[in-house]
CSV table of C-alpha atoms in Angstrom, one decimal:
chain,number,residue,atom,x,y,z
A,1,MET,CA,-9.6,-24.6,25.6
A,2,ARG,CA,-11.0,-22.2,23.0
A,3,LYS,CA,-10.1,-18.5,23.5
A,4,ARG,CA,-12.1,-15.7,22.2
A,5,ARG,CA,-10.1,-13.3,20.2
A,6,ILE,CA,-12.8,-11.0,19.0
A,7,LEU,CA,-10.8,-8.1,17.8
A,8,LEU,CA,-8.2,-10.1,15.9
A,9,LEU,CA,-10.7,-12.5,14.3
A,10,ALA,CA,-13.0,-9.7,13.1
A,11,ALA,CA,-10.1,-7.8,11.6
A,12,VAL,CA,-8.8,-10.8,9.7
A,13,VAL,CA,-12.2,-11.8,8.4
A,14,GLY,CA,-12.8,-8.2,7.3
A,15,LEU,CA,-9.5,-8.3,5.4
A,16,MET,CA,-10.3,-11.6,3.8
A,17,LEU,CA,-13.7,-10.6,2.7
A,18,ALA,CA,-12.2,-7.5,1.1
A,19,ALA,CA,-9.6,-9.6,-0.6
A,20,CYS,CA,-12.0,-12.2,-2.0
A,21,GLY,CA,-14.6,-9.8,-3.2
A,22,ASN,CA,-12.4,-8.0,-5.4
A,23,SER,CA,-13.9,12.5,7.5
A,24,GLU,CA,-10.7,14.3,8.1
A,25,GLU,CA,-9.6,14.8,11.8
A,26,THR,CA,-6.9,16.9,13.2
A,27,ALA,CA,-3.9,14.9,14.3
A,28,GLY,CA,-2.8,15.0,17.9
A,29,LYS,CA,0.5,16.7,18.5
A,30,THR,CA,3.6,14.6,18.4
A,31,THR,CA,5.3,15.2,21.7
A,32,PRO,CA,8.9,13.8,21.9
A,33,GLY,CA,9.0,15.5,25.3
A,34,SER,CA,6.7,12.9,26.7
A,35,ILE,CA,9.3,10.2,26.2
A,36,GLU,CA,11.9,12.3,28.0
A,37,GLU,CA,9.4,12.7,30.8
A,38,ASN,CA,9.0,9.0,31.1
A,39,ALA,CA,12.8,8.5,30.9
A,40,GLY,CA,13.1,10.8,33.9
A,41,THR,CA,10.6,8.8,35.9
A,42,GLU,CA,11.9,6.1,38.3
A,43,THR,CA,11.5,2.7,36.6
A,44,GLU,CA,9.7,1.3,39.7
A,45,ASN,CA,6.9,3.9,39.2
A,46,LEU,CA,6.0,2.5,35.8
A,47,PRO,CA,4.0,-0.7,35.2
A,48,ALA,CA,6.1,-3.8,34.4
A,49,SER,CA,6.6,-4.0,30.7
A,50,GLN,CA,7.9,-6.5,28.1
A,51,GLU,CA,9.2,-6.5,24.6
A,52,TYR,CA,7.2,-8.5,22.0
A,53,VAL,CA,8.9,-9.2,18.6
A,54,SER,CA,6.8,-10.2,15.6
A,55,GLU,CA,7.3,-13.7,14.3
A,56,ASP,CA,9.0,-12.4,11.2
A,57,GLY,CA,11.4,-10.3,13.1
A,58,ALA,CA,10.3,-7.1,11.5
A,59,TYR,CA,8.7,-5.2,14.4
A,60,LYS,CA,9.0,-4.8,18.2
A,61,VAL,CA,6.3,-3.6,20.5
A,62,ILE,CA,6.7,-2.8,24.2
A,63,LEU,CA,3.6,-3.3,26.3
A,64,LEU,CA,2.5,-4.7,29.6
A,65,GLU,CA,4.3,-7.7,31.0
A,66,GLY,CA,2.9,-11.2,30.7
A,67,LEU,CA,0.6,-10.8,27.7
A,68,THR,CA,0.0,-13.8,25.4
A,69,GLN,CA,1.2,-13.2,21.8
A,70,GLU,CA,-0.5,-14.5,18.6
A,71,ASP,CA,0.9,-13.6,15.2
A,72,VAL,CA,-0.8,-13.5,11.8
A,73,GLN,CA,1.1,-12.8,8.6
A,74,ILE,CA,-1.6,-11.5,6.3
A,75,GLN,CA,0.6,-11.1,3.3
A,76,ALA,CA,4.2,-10.4,2.5
A,77,GLY,CA,5.1,-7.1,4.2
A,78,THR,CA,2.2,-7.1,6.6
A,79,THR,CA,2.4,-8.4,10.1
A,80,MET,CA,-0.3,-8.6,12.8
A,81,MET,CA,0.2,-9.4,16.4
A,82,GLU,CA,-2.5,-9.8,19.1
A,83,LEU,CA,-1.4,-9.3,22.7
A,84,ASP,CA,-4.0,-10.7,25.0
A,85,GLY,CA,-4.3,-10.2,28.8
A,86,GLY,CA,-5.7,-13.6,29.6
A,87,SER,CA,-6.8,-14.3,33.2
A,88,GLU,CA,-4.4,-11.8,34.6
A,89,ARG,CA,-6.0,-8.8,32.8
A,90,THR,CA,-9.5,-10.0,31.9
A,91,GLY,CA,-10.9,-8.3,28.8
A,92,PHE,CA,-7.6,-6.6,27.9
A,93,SER,CA,-6.7,-7.0,24.2
A,94,SER,CA,-4.2,-5.2,22.0
A,95,VAL,CA,-3.6,-5.5,18.3
A,96,PHE,CA,-0.4,-4.3,16.5
A,97,LEU,CA,-0.2,-4.0,12.7
A,98,GLY,CA,2.8,-3.2,10.7
A,99,THR,CA,2.2,-2.8,6.9
A,100,SER,CA,3.9,-1.5,3.9
A,101,LYS,CA,2.2,1.5,2.3
A,102,LEU,CA,2.2,-0.5,-0.9
A,103,ASN,CA,0.5,-3.5,0.8
A,104,ILE,CA,-2.2,-2.1,2.9
A,105,PRO,CA,-4.6,-4.9,3.8
A,106,GLY,CA,-7.9,-4.7,2.0
A,107,ASN,CA,-6.2,-2.7,-0.8
A,108,PRO,CA,-7.9,0.7,-0.2
A,109,HIS,CA,-7.4,3.2,-2.9
A,110,ASP,CA,-8.1,6.5,-1.0
A,111,ILE,CA,-5.3,6.6,1.7
A,112,GLU,CA,-3.6,9.9,1.3
A,113,SER,CA,-2.6,10.7,4.9
A,114,LEU,CA,-1.9,9.1,8.3
A,115,GLU,CA,-5.4,10.3,9.4
A,116,ASP,CA,-7.0,8.5,6.4
A,117,TYR,CA,-5.1,5.3,7.3
A,118,ALA,CA,-6.0,5.6,11.0
A,119,ASP,CA,-9.7,5.9,10.1
A,120,TYR,CA,-9.6,3.1,7.7
A,121,ILE,CA,-7.7,0.5,9.7
A,122,THR,CA,-9.5,1.2,13.0
A,123,ASN,CA,-12.9,0.7,11.2
A,124,LEU,CA,-11.6,-2.5,9.7
A,125,PHE,CA,-10.5,-3.8,13.0
A,126,LEU,CA,-13.8,-3.0,14.8
A,127,ASP,CA,-16.1,-4.0,11.9
A,128,GLY,CA,-18.0,-7.1,12.9
A,129,THR,CA,-17.1,-7.0,16.6
A,130,GLY,CA,-20.4,-5.4,17.7
A,131,MET,CA,-18.2,-2.7,19.3
A,132,THR,CA,-18.4,1.0,18.8
A,133,VAL,CA,-15.7,3.5,19.9
A,134,SER,CA,-16.0,7.2,20.3
A,135,TRP,CA,-12.5,8.6,19.6
A,136,GLU,CA,-10.8,11.9,20.6
A,137,ASP,CA,-7.3,13.0,19.5
A,138,THR,CA,-4.7,13.1,22.2
A,139,ASP,CA,-1.0,13.7,22.4
A,140,ALA,CA,1.0,11.1,20.5
A,141,PRO,CA,4.1,9.4,21.9
A,142,PHE,CA,7.4,9.7,20.0
A,143,VAL,CA,8.1,6.7,17.7
A,144,GLU,CA,11.7,6.2,16.8
A,145,GLY,CA,12.2,6.6,13.0
A,146,ALA,CA,8.6,7.8,12.3
A,147,ASP,CA,7.9,10.8,10.1
A,148,ARG,CA,4.5,11.4,11.8
A,149,CYS,CA,2.6,10.0,14.8
A,150,LEU,CA,-0.9,10.5,16.1
A,151,ALA,CA,-2.9,9.0,18.9
A,152,ARG,CA,-6.6,8.7,20.0
A,153,ASP,CA,-8.4,8.0,23.2
A,154,GLY,CA,-11.7,6.3,23.1
A,155,VAL,CA,-14.7,4.9,25.0
A,156,ALA,CA,-15.6,1.5,23.8
A,157,ARG,CA,-19.1,0.0,24.1
A,158,ILE,CA,-20.6,-3.4,23.4
A,159,GLY,CA,-24.2,-3.4,24.4
A,160,ALA,CA,-24.5,-2.2,28.0
A,161,SER,CA,-20.8,-2.9,28.6
A,162,LYS,CA,-18.3,0.0,28.5
A,163,GLY,CA,-14.5,0.1,28.5
A,164,GLN,CA,-11.5,2.2,27.5
A,165,ALA,CA,-9.7,2.3,24.1
A,166,TYR,CA,-6.4,3.8,23.0
A,167,ALA,CA,-4.8,3.8,19.5
A,168,CYS,CA,-1.5,5.0,18.3
A,169,TYR,CA,-0.5,5.3,14.7
A,170,ALA,CA,2.9,6.2,13.0
A,171,GLU,CA,4.2,6.4,9.5
A,172,THR,CA,7.6,6.3,7.8
A,173,SER,CA,8.3,6.9,4.2
A,174,SER,CA,7.4,3.3,3.4
A,175,CYS,CA,5.1,1.8,6.1
A,176,TYR,CA,2.4,2.4,8.7
A,177,LEU,CA,2.4,1.1,12.3
A,178,THR,CA,-0.7,0.7,14.5
A,179,VAL,CA,-1.4,-0.3,18.1
A,180,ILE,CA,-5.0,-0.5,19.2
A,181,ILE,CA,-5.6,-1.3,22.9
A,182,LEU,CA,-9.0,-2.2,24.6
A,183,GLY,CA,-9.7,-3.0,28.2
A,184,ASN,CA,-10.8,-1.5,31.5
A,185,ASP,CA,-9.7,2.0,32.6
A,186,ASP,CA,-6.7,0.9,34.8
A,187,ASP,CA,-5.3,-1.6,32.3
A,188,VAL,CA,-5.5,0.8,29.4
A,189,GLU,CA,-4.0,3.6,31.4
A,190,GLU,CA,-1.0,1.4,32.4
A,191,ALA,CA,-0.6,0.3,28.8
A,192,ARG,CA,-0.4,3.9,27.7
A,193,GLN,CA,2.4,4.5,30.0
A,194,VAL,CA,4.7,1.9,28.5
A,195,VAL,CA,3.5,1.4,24.9
A,196,SER,CA,6.2,1.7,22.2
A,197,MET,CA,6.7,0.5,18.6
A,198,GLU,CA,9.8,0.0,16.6
A,199,ILE,CA,10.8,-1.3,13.2
A,200,LEU,CA,13.6,-3.8,13.3
A,201,ASP,CA,16.0,-4.8,10.5
A,202,GLU,CA,15.9,-8.6,11.1
A,203,ALA,CA,13.0,-9.8,8.9
A,204,ALA,CA,15.1,-10.8,5.9
A,205,GLY,CA,17.5,-12.8,8.0
A,206,GLN,CA,14.7,-14.7,9.8
A,207,ALA,CA,12.8,-15.5,6.7
A,208,GLY,CA,11.9,-19.1,5.9
A,209,THR,CA,10.3,-21.2,3.2
A,210,ARG,CA,6.8,-19.9,4.0
A,211,ASP,CA,8.1,-16.4,3.6
A,212,PHE,CA,9.6,-17.3,0.3
A,213,PHE,CA,6.2,-18.5,-0.8
A,214,ASN,CA,4.5,-15.3,0.4
A,215,SER,CA,7.1,-13.3,-1.6
A,216,MET,CA,6.3,-15.2,-4.8
A,217,THR,CA,2.6,-14.2,-4.5
A,218,ALA,CA,3.3,-10.7,-2.9
A,219,VAL,CA,2.2,-8.7,-5.9
A,220,LEU,CA,-1.1,-10.4,-6.5
A,221,ASP,CA,-1.7,-10.5,-2.7
A,222,SER,CA,-1.3,-6.8,-2.6
A,223,VAL,CA,-3.8,-6.4,-5.5
A,224,ASN,CA,-6.2,-8.8,-3.8
A,225,GLY,CA,-5.8,-7.2,-0.4
A,226,ALA,CA,-4.3,-10.2,1.6
A,227,ASN,CA,-2.8,-13.7,1.4
A,228,LEU,CA,-5.8,-15.9,1.8
A,229,ARG,CA,-3.8,-19.1,2.4
A,230,GLU,CA,-2.0,-18.1,5.6
A,231,THR,CA,-4.8,-16.0,7.0
A,232,PHE,CA,-7.4,-18.7,6.5
A,233,LYS,CA,-5.0,-21.2,8.2
A,234,MET,CA,-4.7,-18.9,11.2
A,235,LEU,CA,-8.5,-18.5,11.4
A,236,VAL,CA,-8.8,-22.3,11.5
A,237,ASP,CA,-6.2,-22.6,14.2
A,238,MET,CA,-7.9,-19.9,16.2
A,239,ASP,CA,-11.2,-21.7,16.0
A,240,ALA,CA,-13.0,-19.0,14.1
A,241,GLU,CA,-16.8,-19.3,13.8
A,242,GLU,CA,-18.0,-21.7,11.2
A,243,ASP,CA,-20.1,-19.0,9.4
A,244,GLN,CA,-17.0,-16.8,9.1
A,245,LEU,CA,-14.9,-19.6,7.6
A,246,GLU,CA,-17.8,-20.6,5.3
A,247,ALA,CA,-18.1,-17.0,4.0
A,248,LEU,CA,-14.5,-17.1,3.0
A,249,ALA,CA,-14.7,-20.6,1.6
A,250,SER,CA,-17.7,-19.7,-0.5
A,251,GLN,CA,-16.0,-16.7,-2.0
A,252,ALA,CA,-12.9,-18.7,-2.7
A,253,ARG,CA,-15.0,-21.3,-4.5
A,254,GLN,CA,-16.6,-18.6,-6.6
A,255,SER,CA,-13.3,-17.0,-7.5
A,256,LEU,CA,-11.8,-20.3,-8.6
A,257,ALA,CA,-14.9,-21.1,-10.7
A,258,TYR,CA,-15.2,-17.7,-12.3
A,259,SER,CA,-11.5,-16.9,-12.9
A,260,TRP,CA,-10.1,-20.4,-13.4
A,261,GLY,CA,-12.9,-22.8,-14.2
A,262,ILE,CA,-11.9,-24.8,-11.1
A,263,GLU,CA,-14.7,-26.5,-9.3
A,264,ASP,CA,-13.2,-29.5,-7.5
A,265,THR,CA,-10.0,-31.1,-6.2
A,266,ALA,CA,-9.1,-32.7,-9.6
A,267,GLY,CA,-9.5,-29.4,-11.4
A,268,LEU,CA,-7.3,-27.6,-8.8
A,269,MET,CA,-4.5,-30.0,-9.1
A,270,GLU,CA,-4.7,-30.2,-12.9
A,271,MET,CA,-4.5,-26.4,-13.2
A,272,ALA,CA,-1.5,-26.2,-10.8
A,273,ASP,CA,0.3,-28.9,-12.8
A,274,TRP,CA,-0.5,-27.1,-16.0
A,275,LEU,CA,0.9,-23.8,-14.7
A,276,MET,CA,4.1,-25.5,-13.6
A,277,ASN,CA,4.7,-27.6,-16.7
A,278,GLU,CA,3.1,-25.7,-19.5
A,279,GLY,CA,1.0,-22.7,-18.7
A,280,HIS,CA,1.0,-19.5,-20.6
A,281,ASN,CA,4.8,-19.8,-20.9
A,282,GLN,CA,4.6,-22.7,-23.4
A,283,GLU,CA,1.7,-21.0,-25.3
A,284,ALA,CA,3.8,-17.8,-25.6
A,285,LEU,CA,6.9,-19.7,-26.8
A,286,GLU,CA,4.8,-21.6,-29.4
A,287,LEU,CA,3.2,-18.4,-30.7
A,288,LEU,CA,6.5,-16.6,-30.8
A,289,GLN,CA,8.0,-19.4,-32.9
A,290,ALA,CA,5.0,-19.4,-35.2
A,291,TYR,CA,5.5,-15.7,-35.9
A,292,GLY,CA,9.2,-16.1,-36.5
A,293,GLY,CA,10.3,-14.4,-33.3
A,294,THR,CA,12.8,-17.1,-32.2
A,295,ASN,CA,14.5,-16.6,-35.6
A,296,GLU,CA,14.8,-12.8,-35.3
A,297,ALA,CA,17.7,-11.4,-33.4
A,298,ASP,CA,16.6,-7.8,-33.6
A,299,ARG,CA,13.6,-6.6,-31.7
A,300,SER,CA,12.9,-3.7,-34.0
A,301,ALA,CA,12.9,-5.9,-37.0
A,302,PHE,CA,10.5,-8.3,-35.3
A,303,ASP,CA,8.2,-5.5,-34.4
A,304,ALA,CA,8.3,-4.1,-38.0
A,305,GLY,CA,7.5,-7.6,-39.3
A,306,LEU,CA,4.5,-7.9,-37.1
A,307,LYS,CA,3.1,-4.6,-38.2
A,308,ALA,CA,3.8,-5.5,-41.8
A,309,GLN,CA,1.5,-8.5,-41.4
A,310,GLY,CA,-1.4,-6.1,-40.3
A,311,LEU,CA,-1.7,-7.6,-36.9
A,312,ASP,CA,-3.9,-5.8,-34.4
A,313,GLU,CA,-2.3,-3.9,-31.5
A,314,GLY,CA,-3.1,-6.4,-28.8
A,315,THR,CA,-1.5,-9.2,-30.8
A,316,CYS,CA,1.7,-7.1,-31.4
A,317,ILE,CA,1.9,-6.3,-27.7
A,318,TYR,CA,1.7,-9.8,-26.4
A,319,LEU,CA,4.1,-11.1,-29.1
A,320,LEU,CA,6.6,-8.5,-28.2
A,321,ALA,CA,6.2,-9.3,-24.5
A,322,ALA,CA,6.9,-12.9,-25.4
A,323,TYR,CA,9.9,-11.9,-27.5
A,324,ASP,CA,11.4,-9.7,-24.6
A,325,ALA,CA,10.9,-12.5,-22.1
A,326,TRP,CA,12.4,-15.2,-24.4
A,327,SER,CA,15.4,-12.9,-25.2
A,328,ALA,CA,16.0,-12.5,-21.4
A,329,TYR,CA,15.2,-15.9,-20.0
A,330,GLY,CA,15.1,-18.4,-22.9
A,331,ASP,CA,12.6,-21.2,-22.3
A,332,GLY,CA,11.9,-19.7,-18.9
A,333,ALA,CA,10.4,-16.6,-20.7
A,334,ILE,CA,7.2,-15.8,-18.7
A,335,ALA,CA,7.3,-18.8,-16.4
A,336,ALA,CA,7.3,-16.6,-13.3
A,337,TRP,CA,3.8,-15.4,-14.2
A,338,ASP,CA,2.6,-19.0,-14.1
A,339,LEU,CA,4.6,-20.1,-11.1
A,340,SER,CA,3.6,-17.2,-8.9
A,341,ARG,CA,-0.1,-18.0,-9.5
A,342,VAL,CA,0.4,-21.6,-8.3
A,343,GLY,CA,0.6,-20.2,-4.8
A,344,THR,CA,-2.5,-18.1,-5.4
A,345,ILE,CA,-4.8,-20.9,-6.7
A,346,MET,CA,-3.6,-23.4,-4.1
A,347,GLY,CA,-4.3,-20.9,-1.3
A,348,PHE,CA,-7.8,-20.4,-2.7
A,349,GLY,CA,-8.1,-24.1,-3.1
A,350,TYR,CA,-7.3,-24.7,0.5
A,351,ALA,CA,-9.8,-22.1,1.7
A,352,ALA,CA,-12.4,-23.6,-0.7
A,353,GLY,CA,-11.9,-27.1,0.8
A,354,TYR,CA,-10.4,-28.7,-2.3
A,355,CYS,CA,-7.1,-29.5,-0.6
A,356,THR,CA,-5.5,-29.6,2.8
A,357,TYR,CA,-3.1,-26.9,3.9
A,358,GLU,CA,-0.2,-29.4,3.6
A,359,GLU,CA,-1.2,-30.4,0.1
A,360,ALA,CA,-1.3,-26.7,-0.9
A,361,MET,CA,2.1,-26.1,0.6
A,362,ASP,CA,3.6,-29.1,-1.0
A,363,LYS,CA,2.4,-28.0,-4.4
A,364,ILE,CA,3.7,-24.5,-3.9
A,365,LEU,CA,7.1,-25.9,-2.8
A,366,GLU,CA,7.3,-27.6,-6.2
A,367,ALA,CA,6.6,-24.3,-7.9
A,368,ALA,CA,9.2,-22.4,-5.8
A,369,GLU,CA,11.9,-25.0,-6.5
A,370,LYS,CA,11.2,-24.7,-10.2
A,371,ALA,CA,11.4,-20.9,-9.9
A,372,GLN,CA,14.8,-21.1,-8.3
A,373,GLN,CA,16.0,-23.4,-11.1
A,374,LEU,CA,14.8,-21.0,-13.9
A,375,PHE,CA,15.8,-17.7,-12.4
A,376,ASP,CA,18.8,-16.3,-10.6
A,377,SER,CA,17.2,-13.6,-8.5
A,378,TRP,CA,14.0,-11.9,-7.4
A,379,LYS,CA,14.7,-9.2,-10.0
A,380,ASP,CA,14.7,-11.8,-12.8
A,381,PHE,CA,11.6,-13.5,-11.4
A,382,ASN,CA,9.7,-10.2,-11.2
A,383,THR,CA,10.8,-9.2,-14.7
A,384,SER,CA,9.6,-12.5,-16.1
A,385,TYR,CA,6.3,-12.0,-14.1
A,386,LEU,CA,5.8,-8.6,-15.6
A,387,TYR,CA,6.4,-9.8,-19.1
A,388,GLY,CA,3.9,-12.5,-18.4
A,389,TYR,CA,1.3,-10.0,-17.2
A,390,SER,CA,1.9,-7.9,-20.3
A,391,TYR,CA,1.4,-11.0,-22.4
A,392,TRP,CA,-1.7,-12.1,-20.6
A,393,ALA,CA,-3.3,-8.6,-20.4
A,394,GLU,CA,-2.2,-7.6,-23.9
A,395,GLU,CA,-1.0,-4.3,-22.4
A,396,SER,CA,2.4,-2.7,-22.9
A,397,LEU,CA,4.6,-2.0,-19.9
A,398,ASP,CA,5.5,1.2,-21.6
A,399,ASP,CA,1.9,2.5,-21.6
A,400,LEU,CA,1.8,4.5,-18.4
A,401,GLU,CA,-2.0,4.5,-18.4
A,402,SER,CA,-2.2,0.7,-18.4
A,403,SER,CA,-2.7,-1.8,-15.6
A,404,ALA,CA,0.6,-3.4,-16.7
A,405,ALA,CA,2.4,-0.2,-15.9
A,406,GLU,CA,0.6,0.0,-12.5
A,407,ARG,CA,1.7,-3.6,-11.8
A,408,ALA,CA,5.3,-2.7,-12.7
A,409,GLU,CA,5.2,0.3,-10.4
A,410,LEU,CA,4.0,-1.9,-7.6
A,411,VAL,CA,6.8,-4.4,-8.2
A,412,ASN,CA,9.4,-1.6,-8.3
A,413,GLY,CA,8.1,-0.2,-5.0
A,414,MET,CA,8.3,-3.6,-3.3
A,415,GLU,CA,11.8,-4.2,-4.7
A,416,SER,CA,13.0,-0.9,-3.2
A,417,GLN,CA,11.9,-1.7,0.4
A,418,SER,CA,14.8,-2.7,2.6
A,419,ASN,CA,12.6,-5.1,4.6
A,420,GLY,CA,10.2,-5.8,1.7
A,421,PRO,CA,9.0,-9.1,0.3
A,422,PHE,CA,12.0,-9.3,-2.1
A,423,SER,CA,14.7,-8.6,0.5
A,424,ILE,CA,14.9,-12.2,1.5
A,425,ASP,CA,17.5,-14.6,0.1
A,426,TRP,CA,16.5,-15.9,-3.4
A,427,ASN,CA,18.9,-18.8,-3.0
A,428,MET,CA,17.7,-20.0,0.4
A,429,ALA,CA,17.4,-23.7,0.9
A,430,LEU,CA,13.7,-24.5,0.7
A,431,LYS,CA,12.3,-27.1,3.0
A,432,LYS,CA,9.1,-28.3,4.5
A,433,GLU,CA,8.2,-26.2,7.6
A,434,TRP,CA,4.6,-27.4,7.9
C-alpha cells in the first residue's frame, strides 16, 4: 500500500532539482539545565521513547516509540531519516538530517551560521509541500558534543488544516544536525519531551560497497549538491509522483547531452567504457610522451623545456599535471579522475532512463575494482583525481584563486573528517549488494 511521505519526498526532490540545475534571527538559548530537569523526572512521566540509528551507523535519534523509519543517503556524508507515525499517530512526521558542513545538500554558498543553515534547510524541506510554518525561537535542548544548538516552535498550515511544528538544530566543528517534527499538538508536545540527537562513531565500520561507490563520487556530489543515483532510486521505491520523477529525469538527460554528448543507452555505456579503459588518462600519457615528459626525470627541467618551446600557460599547466600524476602513479596517472566520473554518469544515466539501477551499479563496480587495483589508498585516489582535474581544467593546484585549488580544499576537508567519505576501508571486499 502506497504511503504518503510528503515532507521527505518534497525535501529530496528539492535537493535533486538543485543538484541537476547546477533574514537573521536570534538563536534560542541553549539550556543544558533542561536535560538535567528531564533526568530528574520519573521515567514513567515521560512518553515512551525509542532509539533510531541511521542506516549508515553515523547518527542516533531518540523520539517517540513505534515510529516507522525510512532512510535516504543523499550523498556521502549526508544522511536523512524519516520517522513516521503511521496509524498510531496519524499525521505525525519527523525528518532528521545529518550533514557535513562541506557537503550541505543543494550546495548553498551563503551559509555562515547555524541560523543561516536552519533557515536554508527548513525552507528546503517545506518547499513543494504546500505547507507554511510560522516559526518562533524557543529554548534549545542540550545536544551532546554540539558547539551550538537552537530550536524553533511553529504553527503549520496546509489550506484550512493546522498543526504544530518543532525544529531543533545543532552544529559541531564539522557537521550540522537537524530534526523537524510535524503533527497535532499532543504528539508534537510529547516528541519535544524526549527528542535527542547524537553523532556515533560507527559509520566507517558499517560501510559497504554502495558506500564505497558514494565515496568515489563524493567530491562531485558535493559540488552538484547531491548523489542523484541513490536519491532517485529512493524516490522510485517510495512511489514518488510521476511528474517529480520526470522533472529529474529530464534534467539528467539534459546534463548528459550537454556535458557528455550522451543521448541514449549506447552512448552511456560507450562513455563509461571509454572512461574505464582509455579516458583522459590515456590522452594525458600520450601527450606527455609526445612532449618528452616520460623521458625527463626532473620536473624543473621538463617545465623549463615546455617554456622554451613557447607553449601557452594552459598547455604547460596540463602537461605538468600529467607529469606529476605519471611520476606518482605511472600508467594510473589521472585514472581516478576518469573512474570517479563513471559513478556520476551512470547515476545520471539511471535517472535519465538509459539504464536500470542494477546496470548502473554493475558498471560502477567495475570502475571501483579497477580503482582498487591502481591505487593503494583514498589519499592516492584523491591525489590522482586532483591531478586529473588540474589537467582537464588547465588550472594549477597551486593557484589559490582557481577552481582547482577550491576542489583541492574540498578534498582536504573531506579527508580530515573522522566519519567522512574517506574514512571507510579502501581495501574492503567489494561485492554486489543490489
